[in-house]
Coordinates of C-alpha atoms and ligand atoms in Angstrom, one line a residue:
M12 CA -0.2 0.0 0.0
K13 CA 1.1 3.6 -0.7
I14 CA 1.1 6.1 2.2
K15 CA -1.6 8.4 0.6
D16 CA -4.0 5.5 0.5
V17 CA -3.8 5.0 4.2
F18 CA -5.5 8.2 5.2
G19 CA -9.2 7.5 6.1
K20 CA -8.6 3.6 6.7
D21 CA -8.9 3.8 10.5
G22 CA -8.4 0.3 12.3
E23 CA -6.9 -1.6 9.2
V24 CA -3.7 -3.3 9.3
V25 CA -1.3 -2.3 6.4
E26 CA 2.3 -2.9 5.3
L27 CA 4.2 0.1 4.0
K28 CA 7.4 0.2 2.2
G29 CA 9.6 3.4 2.2
W30 CA 12.3 5.3 3.7
V31 CA 12.7 6.8 7.4
Y32 CA 12.1 10.4 6.8
R33 CA 12.4 11.6 10.5
H34 CA 13.4 9.6 13.5
R35 CA 12.8 10.5 17.3
T36 CA 13.1 8.2 20.4
S37 CA 12.3 8.3 23.6
K38 CA 12.2 5.9 26.5
E39 CA 8.7 4.5 25.9
V40 CA 8.1 5.4 22.2
V41 CA 10.0 5.5 18.8
F42 CA 8.6 8.0 16.3
V43 CA 9.3 7.1 12.7
V44 CA 8.0 9.4 10.0
L45 CA 7.9 7.2 6.9
R46 CA 8.3 8.6 3.4
D47 CA 7.3 6.9 0.0
S48 CA 6.8 8.6 -3.4
S49 CA 3.1 9.4 -2.4
G50 CA 3.6 11.1 0.8
I51 CA 4.7 10.8 4.6
I52 CA 2.9 9.3 7.6
Q53 CA 4.1 8.9 11.3
C54 CA 4.7 5.5 12.8
T55 CA 4.9 4.8 16.4
F56 CA 6.6 1.8 18.1
K57 CA 5.7 1.6 21.9
K58 CA 7.8 -0.4 24.5
G59 CA 6.1 -3.3 25.9
V60 CA 3.4 -3.2 23.1
V61 CA 5.7 -4.4 20.4
P62 CA 8.3 -7.3 21.1
D63 CA 11.6 -5.9 22.5
E64 CA 13.4 -7.0 19.4
I65 CA 11.2 -4.8 17.1
F66 CA 11.3 -1.8 19.6
E67 CA 15.2 -2.1 19.7
R68 CA 15.3 -2.2 15.7
A69 CA 13.0 1.0 15.6
E70 CA 15.3 2.7 18.0
D71 CA 18.4 1.8 16.1
L72 CA 17.1 3.3 12.8
S73 CA 18.8 6.1 10.9
V74 CA 17.4 8.9 8.5
E75 CA 17.2 7.4 5.1
S76 CA 17.1 3.8 6.0
S77 CA 14.7 1.7 3.8
V78 CA 12.2 -0.2 5.8
I79 CA 8.9 -2.3 5.7
V80 CA 6.6 -1.2 8.3
K81 CA 3.6 -3.3 9.4
G82 CA 0.9 -1.7 11.7
R83 CA -2.5 -0.6 12.3
V84 CA -4.0 2.7 11.0
K85 CA -5.2 5.1 13.8
K86 CA -7.0 8.4 13.5
D87 CA -5.1 10.8 15.8
E88 CA -5.5 14.6 15.7
R89 CA -2.0 15.1 17.0
A90 CA -0.4 13.2 14.0
P91 CA 0.6 15.2 10.9
G92 CA -2.2 14.5 8.4
G93 CA -4.5 13.2 11.1
Y94 CA -3.5 9.6 11.0
E95 CA -0.8 7.5 12.2
I96 CA 0.4 3.8 12.1
V97 CA 0.7 2.1 15.4
G98 CA 3.6 0.0 14.5
E99 CA 3.6 -3.8 15.0
G100 CA 6.2 -5.1 12.7
L101 CA 9.4 -3.6 11.4
E102 CA 11.9 -4.9 8.7
V103 CA 15.1 -3.0 8.0
V104 CA 15.9 -3.5 4.3
H105 CA 18.9 -1.3 4.4
K106 CA 20.2 0.8 7.3
A107 CA 21.6 3.9 5.9
E108 CA 24.9 5.8 6.6
R109 CA 24.9 9.0 8.2
F110 CA 22.7 11.2 5.8
P111 CA 24.9 14.0 4.7
I112 CA 21.8 16.6 4.3
V113 CA 20.8 18.1 7.6
R114 CA 18.8 21.4 8.1
D115 CA 20.0 24.8 6.9
K116 CA 22.4 23.5 4.0
S117 CA 23.1 26.1 1.4
K118 CA 21.6 25.9 -2.1
E119 CA 24.8 25.3 -3.6
F120 CA 25.6 22.2 -1.3
L121 CA 22.1 20.8 -2.2
R122 CA 22.9 21.0 -5.8
D123 CA 26.2 19.2 -5.1
V124 CA 24.1 16.4 -3.5
R125 CA 21.1 16.7 -5.8
H126 CA 21.1 12.9 -6.2
L127 CA 20.2 12.8 -2.5
W128 CA 18.3 16.2 -2.3
L129 CA 15.8 14.6 -4.9
R130 CA 14.4 12.7 -2.0
S131 CA 13.2 16.0 -0.3
R132 CA 9.6 16.8 -0.3
E133 CA 10.1 20.0 -2.2
M134 CA 11.9 18.1 -5.0
T135 CA 9.5 15.3 -5.1
S136 CA 6.7 17.8 -5.6
V137 CA 8.5 19.7 -8.4
L138 CA 9.2 16.4 -10.1
K139 CA 5.7 15.3 -10.0
I140 CA 4.5 18.7 -11.4
R141 CA 7.1 18.4 -13.9
S142 CA 5.7 15.0 -15.0
T143 CA 2.2 16.5 -15.3
V144 CA 3.6 19.3 -17.5
F145 CA 5.2 16.7 -19.9
G146 CA 2.2 14.6 -19.9
A147 CA 0.0 17.7 -20.6
I148 CA 2.2 18.7 -23.6
H149 CA 1.7 15.5 -25.4
E150 CA -2.0 15.4 -24.6
F151 CA -2.3 19.0 -26.1
F152 CA -0.8 18.4 -29.4
R153 CA -2.0 14.7 -29.8
S154 CA -5.5 15.8 -29.3
R155 CA -5.2 18.5 -32.0
G156 CA -3.8 16.3 -34.8
F157 CA -0.2 16.9 -34.4
Y158 CA 2.4 14.2 -35.2
E159 CA 5.2 13.7 -32.8
V160 CA 8.5 13.4 -34.6
Q161 CA 12.1 13.6 -33.8
A162 CA 15.0 15.6 -35.2
P163 CA 18.8 14.8 -34.6
I164 CA 20.9 16.1 -31.7
F165 CA 24.1 16.1 -33.6
T166 CA 23.7 19.2 -36.2
T167 CA 25.8 21.0 -38.8
A168 CA 24.3 24.4 -38.7
G169 CA 23.0 26.6 -35.8
S170 CA 19.5 28.3 -35.9
E171 CA 20.0 30.5 -32.9
G172 CA 23.2 32.2 -33.7
G173 CA 26.9 30.8 -33.3
S174 CA 27.8 32.1 -29.9
T175 CA 25.7 29.5 -28.0
L176 CA 26.8 26.4 -30.2
F177 CA 28.4 23.5 -28.3
E178 CA 31.0 22.0 -30.7
V179 CA 31.5 18.3 -31.0
D180 CA 34.3 16.5 -32.6
Y181 CA 32.5 14.1 -35.0
F182 CA 35.2 11.8 -36.4
G183 CA 37.3 14.8 -37.0
K184 CA 34.5 17.1 -38.5
K185 CA 33.2 19.8 -36.4
V186 CA 29.4 19.6 -35.5
Y187 CA 27.2 20.9 -33.0
L188 CA 24.6 19.8 -30.4
T189 CA 21.2 21.0 -31.6
Q190 CA 19.9 24.4 -30.4
S191 CA 16.4 23.7 -31.8
W192 CA 14.8 21.3 -33.9
Q193 CA 13.3 24.1 -36.1
L194 CA 15.3 23.7 -39.3
Y195 CA 14.4 19.9 -39.5
A196 CA 10.9 20.6 -38.5
E197 CA 10.5 23.0 -41.3
A198 CA 11.6 20.3 -43.7
M199 CA 9.2 17.6 -41.8
I200 CA 6.0 19.6 -42.2
F201 CA 6.0 18.9 -46.0
S202 CA 5.2 15.4 -45.0
L203 CA 3.2 15.7 -41.8
E204 CA 1.9 19.3 -41.9
K205 CA 1.3 19.6 -37.9
I206 CA 4.3 18.4 -36.0
Y207 CA 5.6 18.7 -32.4
T208 CA 8.5 17.3 -30.4
V209 CA 9.7 17.1 -26.8
A210 CA 13.6 16.8 -26.7
P211 CA 16.5 18.2 -25.1
S212 CA 18.3 21.4 -26.7
F213 CA 21.7 22.8 -25.9
R214 CA 23.2 26.3 -25.5
A215 CA 26.5 27.1 -24.5
E216 CA 25.2 29.9 -22.3
K217 CA 28.4 31.7 -21.1
S218 CA 26.2 33.7 -18.5
K219 CA 25.1 32.3 -15.2
T220 CA 21.5 33.4 -14.6
S221 CA 18.4 32.1 -12.9
R222 CA 16.7 31.1 -16.1
H223 CA 19.5 29.5 -18.3
L224 CA 20.7 25.8 -18.6
T225 CA 23.3 24.5 -21.1
E226 CA 20.9 21.6 -21.5
F227 CA 17.2 22.2 -21.4
W228 CA 14.1 20.6 -22.4
H229 CA 12.3 21.9 -25.4
A230 CA 8.7 21.5 -26.5
E231 CA 8.5 22.6 -30.3
M232 CA 5.7 22.8 -32.8
E233 CA 5.8 23.6 -36.6
A234 CA 2.6 23.7 -38.8
A235 CA 2.0 24.2 -42.5
W236 CA -0.5 26.7 -43.5
M237 CA -0.7 28.2 -40.0
D238 CA -0.8 32.0 -39.5
F239 CA 0.0 34.3 -36.7
D240 CA -3.3 34.4 -34.9
E241 CA -3.6 30.5 -35.1
L242 CA -0.2 30.3 -33.8
A243 CA -1.0 32.7 -30.9
K244 CA -3.9 30.6 -30.0
T245 CA -1.8 27.4 -30.0
A246 CA 0.8 28.9 -27.7
E247 CA -1.6 30.4 -25.1
G248 CA -3.8 27.2 -25.3
L249 CA -0.9 25.1 -24.5
I250 CA 0.1 27.1 -21.5
K251 CA -3.5 27.1 -20.2
H252 CA -3.8 23.4 -20.9
I253 CA -0.7 22.9 -18.7
C254 CA -1.8 24.9 -16.0
D255 CA -5.2 23.3 -15.9
R256 CA -3.7 19.8 -15.7
V257 CA -1.5 20.8 -12.8
L258 CA -4.5 22.3 -11.0
E259 CA -6.2 18.9 -11.6
E260 CA -3.4 16.6 -10.6
N261 CA -1.0 18.5 -8.3
M262 CA -2.8 20.4 -5.6
D263 CA -1.0 18.7 -2.7
D264 CA 2.4 19.5 -4.5
L265 CA 1.5 23.0 -4.8
K266 CA 0.8 23.3 -1.3
V267 CA 4.2 21.7 -0.4
L268 CA 5.7 24.5 -2.5
N269 CA 3.7 27.2 -1.0
V270 CA 2.3 28.0 -4.4
D271 CA -1.1 29.9 -4.6
P272 CA -3.1 28.1 -7.1
E273 CA -4.7 31.2 -8.1
R274 CA -1.8 32.1 -10.0
L275 CA -2.3 29.3 -12.4
K276 CA -6.0 30.0 -13.2
L277 CA -5.7 31.6 -16.6
E278 CA -8.1 33.1 -19.0
L279 CA -8.0 33.1 -22.9
P280 CA -7.0 35.1 -24.7
F281 CA -3.8 36.4 -23.1
R282 CA -3.2 40.0 -23.3
R283 CA -1.2 41.0 -26.5
I284 CA 1.1 44.0 -26.6
T285 CA 3.5 45.1 -29.1
Y286 CA 7.3 45.5 -28.6
E287 CA 6.9 49.4 -29.3
E288 CA 4.0 49.5 -26.6
V289 CA 6.2 47.7 -24.1
L290 CA 9.0 50.0 -24.7
R291 CA 6.5 53.1 -23.9
I292 CA 4.9 51.6 -20.9
L293 CA 8.4 50.8 -19.6
K294 CA 9.5 54.3 -20.1
E295 CA 6.3 55.7 -18.4
N296 CA 7.6 53.5 -15.4
G297 CA 11.1 54.7 -15.3
M298 CA 12.7 51.9 -17.5
E299 CA 14.2 53.2 -20.6
V300 CA 15.2 50.5 -23.1
P301 CA 16.9 51.7 -26.3
R302 CA 14.7 51.1 -29.4
G303 CA 16.2 48.0 -31.4
K304 CA 17.4 46.2 -28.3
D305 CA 16.0 42.8 -27.2
L306 CA 14.2 42.6 -23.9
G307 CA 15.9 41.0 -21.3
A308 CA 14.6 39.2 -18.3
K309 CA 14.2 42.4 -16.1
E310 CA 12.5 44.2 -18.7
E311 CA 10.0 41.1 -19.3
T312 CA 9.3 40.4 -15.6
N313 CA 8.6 44.1 -15.0
I314 CA 6.1 44.5 -18.0
A315 CA 4.3 41.3 -16.8
K316 CA 4.1 42.8 -13.4
I317 CA 2.9 46.1 -14.5
L318 CA 0.3 44.6 -16.7
G319 CA -1.3 42.5 -13.8
G320 CA 0.9 39.5 -13.2
K321 CA -0.7 37.2 -15.9
P322 CA 1.1 35.6 -18.9
I323 CA 1.2 38.0 -21.9
L324 CA 2.3 37.9 -25.5
I325 CA 4.9 40.6 -26.7
T326 CA 4.5 40.9 -30.5
H327 CA 6.3 42.4 -33.3
Y328 CA 9.9 42.7 -32.3
P329 CA 12.2 44.6 -34.8
K330 CA 13.1 42.2 -37.6
E331 CA 16.8 43.3 -37.4
I332 CA 17.2 41.7 -34.1
M333 CA 15.3 38.5 -34.9
A334 CA 16.6 35.1 -36.1
F335 CA 16.8 34.7 -40.0
Y336 CA 13.7 32.6 -40.2
K337 CA 11.3 34.8 -38.7
K338 CA 8.9 36.7 -41.2
R339 CA 8.8 40.3 -41.8
D340 CA 5.6 41.7 -41.2
P341 CA 4.3 42.8 -44.6
N342 CA 2.1 45.6 -43.2
N343 CA 5.0 47.1 -41.1
P344 CA 8.1 45.9 -42.5
K345 CA 10.6 47.1 -39.9
Y346 CA 9.0 44.4 -37.5
A347 CA 8.8 40.7 -37.5
L348 CA 5.6 38.5 -37.4
N349 CA 6.5 37.2 -34.0
F350 CA 5.9 36.7 -30.4
N351 CA 7.4 35.8 -27.0
L352 CA 5.1 34.5 -24.4
I353 CA 6.1 36.1 -21.0
V354 CA 5.2 34.9 -17.5
P355 CA 5.6 36.7 -14.5
D356 CA 8.8 36.2 -12.5
V357 CA 10.5 34.2 -14.9
G358 CA 9.9 36.1 -18.5
E359 CA 10.1 34.6 -21.9
V360 CA 9.1 30.8 -21.8
L361 CA 8.0 30.6 -25.4
D362 CA 9.3 31.9 -28.7
A363 CA 7.1 32.0 -31.7
S364 CA 6.9 33.3 -35.2
E365 CA 5.5 32.9 -38.9
R366 CA 8.5 31.8 -40.9
E367 CA 10.1 33.8 -43.7
P368 CA 8.9 32.5 -47.2
D369 CA 11.4 34.4 -49.3
I370 CA 14.5 32.5 -50.0
N371 CA 16.4 35.6 -50.9
E372 CA 15.4 37.4 -47.7
I373 CA 16.6 34.4 -45.7
I374 CA 20.2 34.3 -47.6
K375 CA 20.5 38.1 -46.9
S376 CA 19.9 37.6 -43.2
L377 CA 22.1 34.6 -42.9
K378 CA 25.0 36.7 -44.5
A379 CA 24.3 39.5 -42.2
D380 CA 24.7 37.1 -39.4
G381 CA 28.0 36.1 -40.7
A382 CA 26.8 32.6 -41.6
D383 CA 27.7 30.7 -44.8
P384 CA 24.4 30.0 -46.7
K385 CA 26.0 26.9 -48.2
D386 CA 25.7 25.3 -44.7
Y387 CA 21.9 25.8 -44.9
D388 CA 21.4 24.3 -48.3
F389 CA 19.1 21.5 -47.0
Y390 CA 17.1 24.2 -45.2
L391 CA 16.9 26.5 -48.1
D392 CA 15.3 23.6 -50.2
T393 CA 12.1 24.0 -48.1
R394 CA 11.8 27.3 -49.9
R395 CA 12.5 25.8 -53.3
Y396 CA 10.0 22.9 -53.6
G397 CA 6.2 23.7 -52.9
S398 CA 6.9 26.4 -50.2
V399 CA 4.1 27.3 -48.0
P400 CA 3.0 29.5 -45.4
H401 CA 4.0 28.0 -41.9
S402 CA 4.6 28.9 -38.4
G403 CA 6.1 27.3 -35.2
F404 CA 7.3 27.8 -31.6
G405 CA 9.7 26.6 -29.0
M406 CA 8.8 26.3 -25.4
G407 CA 11.2 26.1 -22.6
I408 CA 9.6 23.4 -20.4
D409 CA 12.2 23.9 -17.5
R410 CA 11.3 27.5 -17.3
V411 CA 7.5 26.8 -17.3
V412 CA 8.1 24.2 -14.4
Q413 CA 10.1 27.1 -12.7
W414 CA 7.3 29.5 -13.1
I415 CA 4.5 27.1 -12.0
C416 CA 6.5 25.9 -8.9
G417 CA 7.5 29.6 -8.1
L418 CA 11.4 28.8 -8.0
D419 CA 13.9 31.2 -7.8
S420 CA 16.3 29.4 -10.1
I421 CA 15.6 27.2 -13.1
Q422 CA 18.1 24.7 -11.6
E423 CA 15.5 23.6 -9.2
A424 CA 13.2 22.8 -12.0
I425 CA 15.1 19.9 -13.5
P426 CA 16.5 16.9 -11.6
F427 CA 20.1 17.1 -12.6
P428 CA 20.9 20.9 -13.9
R429 CA 23.5 21.5 -16.4
T430 CA 24.9 24.9 -16.4
I431 CA 28.3 26.7 -17.2
K432 CA 29.5 25.9 -13.6
R433 CA 27.9 22.6 -13.2
V434 CA 27.8 19.2 -15.1
E435 CA 27.8 17.0 -11.9
P436 CA 26.0 14.9 -10.5
Ligands
LIG16 O1 13.9 31.6 -27.9 P1 14.6 30.2 -28.5 O2 16.1 30.3 -28.8 O3 13.9 29.9 -29.9 C1 14.3 28.8 -30.7 O4 14.9 28.1 -30.3 C2 13.4 28.7 -31.7 N1 13.9 27.9 -32.7 C3 12.1 27.8 -31.3 C4 11.1 27.5 -32.4 O5 10.4 28.4 -32.9 N2 11.0 26.4 -32.7 O6 14.1 29.1 -27.4 C5 12.9 28.8 -27.3 C6 12.7 28.8 -25.8 C7 12.8 30.1 -25.1 O7 11.6 31.0 -25.1 C8 13.1 29.5 -23.7 O8 11.9 29.4 -22.8 C9 13.8 28.4 -23.9 O9 13.6 27.9 -25.1 N3 15.1 28.5 -23.7 C10 15.9 28.1 -22.5 N4 15.6 27.5 -21.5 C11 16.5 27.2 -20.6 N5 17.8 27.5 -20.6 C12 18.3 28.2 -21.9 N6 19.6 28.3 -22.1 C13 17.2 28.4 -22.9 N7 17.3 29.0 -24.1 C14 16.1 29.1 -24.6
LIG17 MG1 14.0 33.7 -27.8

């Protein structure tokens, strides 16, 4: 039986497998808080009630020892959760050495021992929410007729600029870890039309920030015939579906993490605001951003806060600072037909655009970025043989989890974070 299923089963005898979460002894009673994947519950072993041998075994336990407890469920107002187990039997599966995590350890120490800190209630709840988020992404796309399809991790050309490419020696040839599936996705829509993937992406991020990993999980979609408006609906629909599923599945975990569930109740459509409007509003609030500069975390989180603390779409960034594949807005050619989806406290979680259809425009942008169009020849074929209007986006899943769980750093949103400073454990 799992611990969560014990509550309410007053009087029943149960057997639980788990780990010692807390351990306290007195002359007459040993208190063991038992932990499994589903929760925690207090077990008591009373001297004279259980055989001496069992009492001594309980006394001798250590934190994180693995055990099998047999006992009777008892309603008890004083016990955390309102129920406890009156211990009758105890089997020690493995007696743990002294566990290195004690109270008041620093964040960095807890990252050094992440393989052990994963057992904490906080991390367990984050990982459960993360599981819901991944499941919700698949549900969302599959229920809307998207095919799941995979792109390679080894690539020969970047899509997001050279500065964050990870080089790999590939039998003497220089290749890169993928930054995004996008260039391959744009080729695959000619076969499947509506596609998505969930995969790791890599960025050699030189900066240490609270929202950058060098290896992150990327949910990306690409669709033939899709225009800007439908793209925006798909993006905000996905974020809302994820939040709805977390509200259905993870109320207990939100409580463990002290997250107010109201924050995740979203209404469609999200507010849309252009890059130019953002600059104007920020200026009115004392934050001047030079026109033509990309928005950073500070600007993004500030504008989200000023506009009421809900997710928003910032649209129509200057075309010149956008990646080569983003389409120029025909009505306003200085700007791109793109948007970033911004959430409070984290900023950009999703980056979207209609794709530039004009092969010459793409070649011009690639050259301006210092790239060699020859390296993009397979990609340019997408604009040579039956090119169609199309759109797509990439969503940083770890950032979404960071936002939902209210975490200060993205490093706590993933089991084993990779950053410029950390590749272990
Ligand atoms: O904004 P980015 O760089 O856009 C692309 O890669 C497009 N090719 C996606 C597409 O249209 N298919 O990355 C997309 C998202 C960002 O909005 C952010 O949420 C996340 O990926 N992201 C990162 N997350 C964690 N650590 C990093 N270093 C990230 N870089 C991007
Ligand atoms: Mg971006």
